[in-house]
């Protein structure tokens, strides 16, 4: 069953289309990522699909309900993890779950019965009576995630679920999210972390200027949009090397900052050339497979979006 279908979705602010004809559909049990530079329209798309913002055009079907007309019914089966933790600092861990559950009109007994399982999921079993201020960033995130599961939703919306977390905490969240998809939940997440998208998402859409400019599995996107191998060259001699050899040996070279990125179908000749380069000139290099970040930067450009 399709969990969410968005057709020709449009929204303008101040005469400017920030969502400009977006189409995508989420299958049951998939983790779908929405990527894009700041201002691409990701958050607006999420808000529209939840019925929190009125669309100017298009059609949204969320868990068989038309949105925004029947958004309330749909939202009863959806969980939301907002970008910033908005836990109530005056309450304990357990109380935060209880209070949130009341928004869904869940009976107190059912709610109480669910809490141990949620605490367990959040790995906060021993912190049930702790105040929010005493939790680490990772713990707060896990609690926000557990809180979003209070109504046992079919579909979870996560807006940048690991922003601001250290690598250890991020890995724990990834593992928790994978567990949800194994349990048949459908996830829609936005992220700026390409590694996160590549590891977690079955499919992704890259958005820019209100439009989806590419959609597919991470592998499909890499295969369709970028040369498979990359050689990154840096050091004082990189520029001269690029002009003398790199540009001839690679399909494409870019120098957005201090590093020359050479994209190629086969890096043998490039690497051999670099390996035999005059040892007195300062050149270092890294040969790797192309990844999602390369695709993202190629499609959305390297200019800063503030
Ligand atoms: P993203 O989540 O990809 O960073 P957003 O959906 O937040 O992008 O924003 C897309 C564009 O819409 C931005 O230029 C933003 O300033 C604008 N925008 C978002 N919400 C509003 C609003 N309520 N009023 C006016 N402009 C808005």
XYZ file of C-alpha atoms and ligand atoms in Angstrom:
333
model
C 0.000 0.000 0.000
C 1.186 3.508 -0.755
C 1.647 5.321 2.547
C 1.986 8.792 1.135
C 1.355 10.125 -2.358
C 2.150 13.687 -3.368
C 1.062 14.903 -6.791
C 1.966 18.200 -8.379
C 2.243 19.899 -4.989
C 2.612 23.684 -5.052
C 3.102 26.417 -2.484
C 4.119 30.068 -2.880
C 5.217 32.604 -0.303
C 5.222 36.275 -1.246
C 4.713 35.441 -4.927
C 7.634 33.010 -4.996
C 7.027 29.306 -5.538
C 8.946 27.463 -2.818
C 7.318 24.122 -3.668
C 6.926 24.081 -7.420
C 5.205 20.898 -8.614
C 6.528 18.095 -6.427
C 5.636 14.417 -7.022
C 6.655 11.363 -5.033
C 5.157 8.306 -3.348
C 6.257 6.236 -0.372
C 5.762 2.457 -0.338
C 5.041 0.587 2.867
C 8.190 -0.122 4.904
C 10.535 2.092 2.959
C 12.845 4.754 4.266
C 12.657 7.732 1.927
C 15.063 10.660 2.191
C 14.477 14.224 1.123
C 17.766 16.018 0.475
C 18.449 19.541 -0.656
C 20.364 22.710 0.181
C 18.949 25.204 2.667
C 15.825 26.826 1.303
C 15.145 24.008 -1.200
C 11.607 23.531 0.151
C 12.025 20.349 2.212
C 10.440 21.556 5.447
C 7.579 23.210 3.565
C 6.969 19.917 1.738
C 6.874 18.039 5.045
C 4.501 20.589 6.576
C 2.216 20.429 3.534
C 2.049 16.641 3.627
C 1.118 16.746 7.320
C -1.615 19.283 6.663
C 0.117 21.971 8.751
C 0.454 24.322 5.774
C -2.240 24.926 3.143
C -1.133 24.024 -0.398
C -1.825 26.286 -3.376
C -2.256 23.284 -5.643
C -1.797 19.552 -6.009
C -3.006 16.499 -4.195
C -1.760 14.774 -1.030
C -2.913 11.350 0.138
C -1.541 10.396 3.542
C -2.400 6.870 4.745
C -5.517 6.851 2.564
C -6.709 10.254 3.803
C -6.875 13.354 1.656
C -4.767 16.165 3.124
C -5.438 18.866 4.208
C -9.194 18.027 4.334
C -8.708 14.927 6.507
C -5.291 15.672 7.957
C -6.410 15.108 11.543
C -7.436 11.501 10.898
C -4.190 10.851 9.011
C -2.017 12.454 11.685
C -3.391 10.035 14.277
C -1.353 7.325 12.538
C 1.749 9.443 11.951
C 4.699 10.180 14.250
C 6.742 13.368 13.969
C 10.315 13.976 15.085
C 10.897 17.728 14.731
C 14.232 19.273 13.876
C 14.716 20.718 17.355
C 13.934 18.723 20.465
C 10.862 20.244 22.053
C 10.686 18.081 25.145
C 9.096 19.685 28.187
C 11.929 20.593 30.588
C 9.549 20.692 33.582
C 8.737 17.011 33.275
C 10.662 13.776 33.645
C 11.366 11.354 30.821
C 8.305 9.232 31.660
C 6.068 12.294 32.108
C 7.080 13.618 28.698
C 5.834 10.406 27.126
C 2.593 10.476 29.152
C 1.800 14.102 28.343
C 2.465 13.603 24.651
C 0.267 10.499 24.565
C -2.688 12.565 25.793
C -2.654 14.569 22.547
C -3.697 11.362 20.821
C -6.499 10.735 23.341
C -4.891 7.450 24.292
C -6.436 5.946 27.441
C -4.182 6.311 30.467
C -3.910 2.542 31.051
C -2.899 1.848 27.436
C -0.382 4.654 27.642
C 1.131 3.402 30.897
C 1.403 -0.073 29.413
C 3.295 1.232 26.413
C 5.867 3.278 28.291
C 8.296 0.506 29.388
C 8.616 -0.639 25.772
C 9.275 2.921 24.582
C 11.837 3.541 27.325
C 13.497 0.321 26.349
C 13.530 1.358 22.680
C 15.085 4.707 23.646
C 17.615 2.904 25.876
C 16.392 5.081 28.736
C 15.006 2.347 30.964
C 17.125 3.483 33.911
C 16.387 7.187 33.340
C 12.569 7.126 33.474
C 12.448 9.573 36.398
C 15.302 11.794 35.215
C 14.707 15.453 34.402
C 15.198 16.490 30.790
C 18.076 18.868 31.651
C 20.128 15.938 32.921
C 19.983 14.086 29.578
C 22.693 14.232 26.905
C 21.859 15.393 23.386
C 21.752 11.791 22.191
C 19.370 10.788 25.004
C 17.038 13.688 24.211
C 16.957 12.694 20.560
C 16.186 9.067 21.460
C 13.410 10.247 23.773
C 11.947 12.489 21.045
C 12.032 9.489 18.719
C 10.344 7.238 21.297
C 7.764 9.964 21.939
C 6.904 9.999 18.214
C 6.088 6.275 18.529
C 3.575 6.743 21.352
C 0.578 6.237 19.025
C 2.253 3.273 17.272
C 2.299 5.170 13.965
C 2.567 3.541 10.540
C 4.554 6.419 9.127
C 7.241 8.550 10.749
C 8.355 12.024 9.653
C 11.848 12.975 10.793
C 13.276 16.432 10.127
C 17.084 16.194 10.322
C 17.050 13.458 12.965
C 20.780 13.516 13.771
C 21.724 17.186 13.350
C 23.833 18.328 16.314
C 24.710 14.846 17.546
C 28.186 13.447 17.965
C 29.168 10.423 15.818
C 28.487 7.894 18.577
C 25.000 9.238 19.234
C 24.336 9.422 15.487
C 25.184 5.750 15.013
C 22.758 4.799 17.780
C 19.962 6.790 16.122
C 20.716 5.130 12.765
C 20.468 1.718 14.394
C 17.178 2.666 16.086
C 15.748 3.909 12.780
C 16.789 0.755 10.950
C 14.979 -1.237 13.602
C 11.801 0.682 12.827
C 11.930 -0.136 9.122
C 12.541 -3.805 10.018
C 9.336 -3.604 12.055
C 7.464 -2.404 8.971
C 7.321 1.330 9.711
C 7.641 3.744 6.823
C 10.048 6.658 7.301
C 10.273 10.013 5.580
C 13.337 11.962 6.633
C 15.205 15.086 5.662
C 18.937 15.235 6.166
C 22.057 17.159 5.252
C 24.253 14.157 5.911
C 24.932 12.236 2.737
C 26.378 9.319 4.658
C 23.145 9.137 6.637
C 21.077 9.167 3.450
C 23.278 6.575 1.779
C 23.164 4.223 4.751
C 19.551 4.544 5.811
C 17.425 5.434 2.834
C 16.080 2.920 0.360
C 15.219 5.801 -1.984
C 15.955 9.505 -2.047
C 14.768 12.634 -3.717
C 17.131 15.571 -4.212
C 15.238 18.870 -4.090
C 16.366 22.301 -5.204
C 14.426 25.516 -5.788
C 11.146 23.787 -4.905
C 11.545 20.948 -7.397
C 12.694 17.342 -7.220
C 15.681 17.203 -9.540
C 16.590 13.533 -9.036
C 14.927 10.530 -7.429
C 16.020 6.909 -6.978
C 18.011 4.530 -4.801
C 21.417 5.825 -3.683
C 23.083 3.434 -6.140
C 20.845 4.498 -8.987
C 21.592 8.162 -8.351
C 25.340 7.562 -8.272
C 25.214 5.443 -11.436
C 23.023 7.928 -13.298
C 24.645 11.222 -12.387
C 28.356 10.852 -11.742
C 31.526 9.166 -12.962
C 32.181 6.143 -10.722
C 35.686 7.065 -9.479
C 37.088 10.180 -7.857
C 40.667 11.260 -7.207
C 41.002 14.151 -4.774
C 44.314 15.968 -5.200
C 45.609 18.565 -2.761
C 48.820 20.238 -1.649
C 50.825 23.114 -3.138
C 51.485 21.248 -6.384
C 47.839 20.329 -7.034
C 47.032 23.243 -9.345
C 50.059 22.748 -11.579
C 49.468 18.997 -11.707
C 45.814 19.532 -12.607
C 46.712 21.862 -15.488
C 49.534 19.620 -16.755
C 48.024 16.152 -16.322
C 44.750 15.979 -14.392
C 42.606 17.724 -16.964
C 43.794 15.379 -19.720
C 43.442 12.181 -17.712
C 40.073 12.794 -16.031
C 36.677 13.244 -17.656
C 36.055 16.224 -15.406
C 38.031 18.203 -12.803
C 36.636 20.738 -10.329
C 38.396 22.912 -7.788
C 35.801 24.342 -5.397
C 38.370 25.192 -2.677
C 41.866 23.910 -2.127
C 41.257 20.410 -3.433
C 41.056 19.376 -7.079
C 38.331 16.743 -7.587
C 38.943 14.592 -10.662
C 35.987 12.483 -11.799
C 36.614 9.546 -14.091
C 35.339 6.183 -15.292
C 38.710 4.583 -14.646
C 41.316 6.171 -12.378
C 44.238 3.874 -13.264
C 46.074 6.399 -15.415
C 45.461 9.241 -12.952
C 46.721 7.291 -9.968
C 49.753 5.991 -11.905
C 50.597 9.542 -12.939
C 50.283 10.803 -9.356
C 52.340 7.920 -7.988
C 55.217 8.804 -10.317
C 54.966 12.489 -9.702
C 58.105 14.331 -8.710
C 58.476 13.636 -4.994
C 59.821 17.166 -4.395
C 56.473 18.808 -5.195
C 53.833 18.742 -2.520
C 50.990 16.641 -3.848
C 48.810 14.294 -1.857
C 45.838 12.402 -3.173
C 42.937 10.183 -2.246
C 41.402 7.720 -4.677
C 37.840 6.675 -3.835
C 34.522 5.600 -5.322
C 32.039 8.334 -6.122
C 29.423 8.800 -3.417
C 26.124 10.539 -2.875
C 27.812 13.773 -1.826
C 29.457 13.985 -5.251
C 26.033 13.571 -6.876
C 24.478 16.140 -4.561
C 27.164 18.740 -5.238
C 27.052 18.120 -8.977
C 23.287 18.553 -9.127
C 22.882 21.446 -6.696
C 26.200 23.218 -7.246
C 28.874 24.177 -4.758
C 27.720 27.730 -4.011
C 26.878 28.459 -0.393
C 23.172 28.709 0.483
C 22.744 30.708 3.641
P 14.366 23.804 3.481
O 13.635 23.023 4.525
O 14.704 22.983 2.282
O 15.574 24.509 4.028
P 12.056 25.515 3.540
O 10.904 24.695 3.106
O 12.214 25.769 5.007
O 13.401 24.927 2.916
O 11.975 26.943 2.851
C 11.844 27.130 1.450
C 11.697 28.600 1.178
O 10.428 29.044 1.633
C 12.727 29.458 1.892
O 13.145 30.470 1.007
C 11.964 30.033 3.059
O 12.463 31.284 3.408
C 10.562 30.140 2.503
N 9.531 30.005 3.557
C 9.293 28.917 4.308
N 8.263 29.114 5.159
C 7.840 30.394 4.943
C 6.801 31.213 5.517
N 5.985 30.740 6.478
N 6.674 32.462 5.029
C 7.468 32.940 4.053
N 8.464 32.220 3.478
C 8.653 30.967 3.908
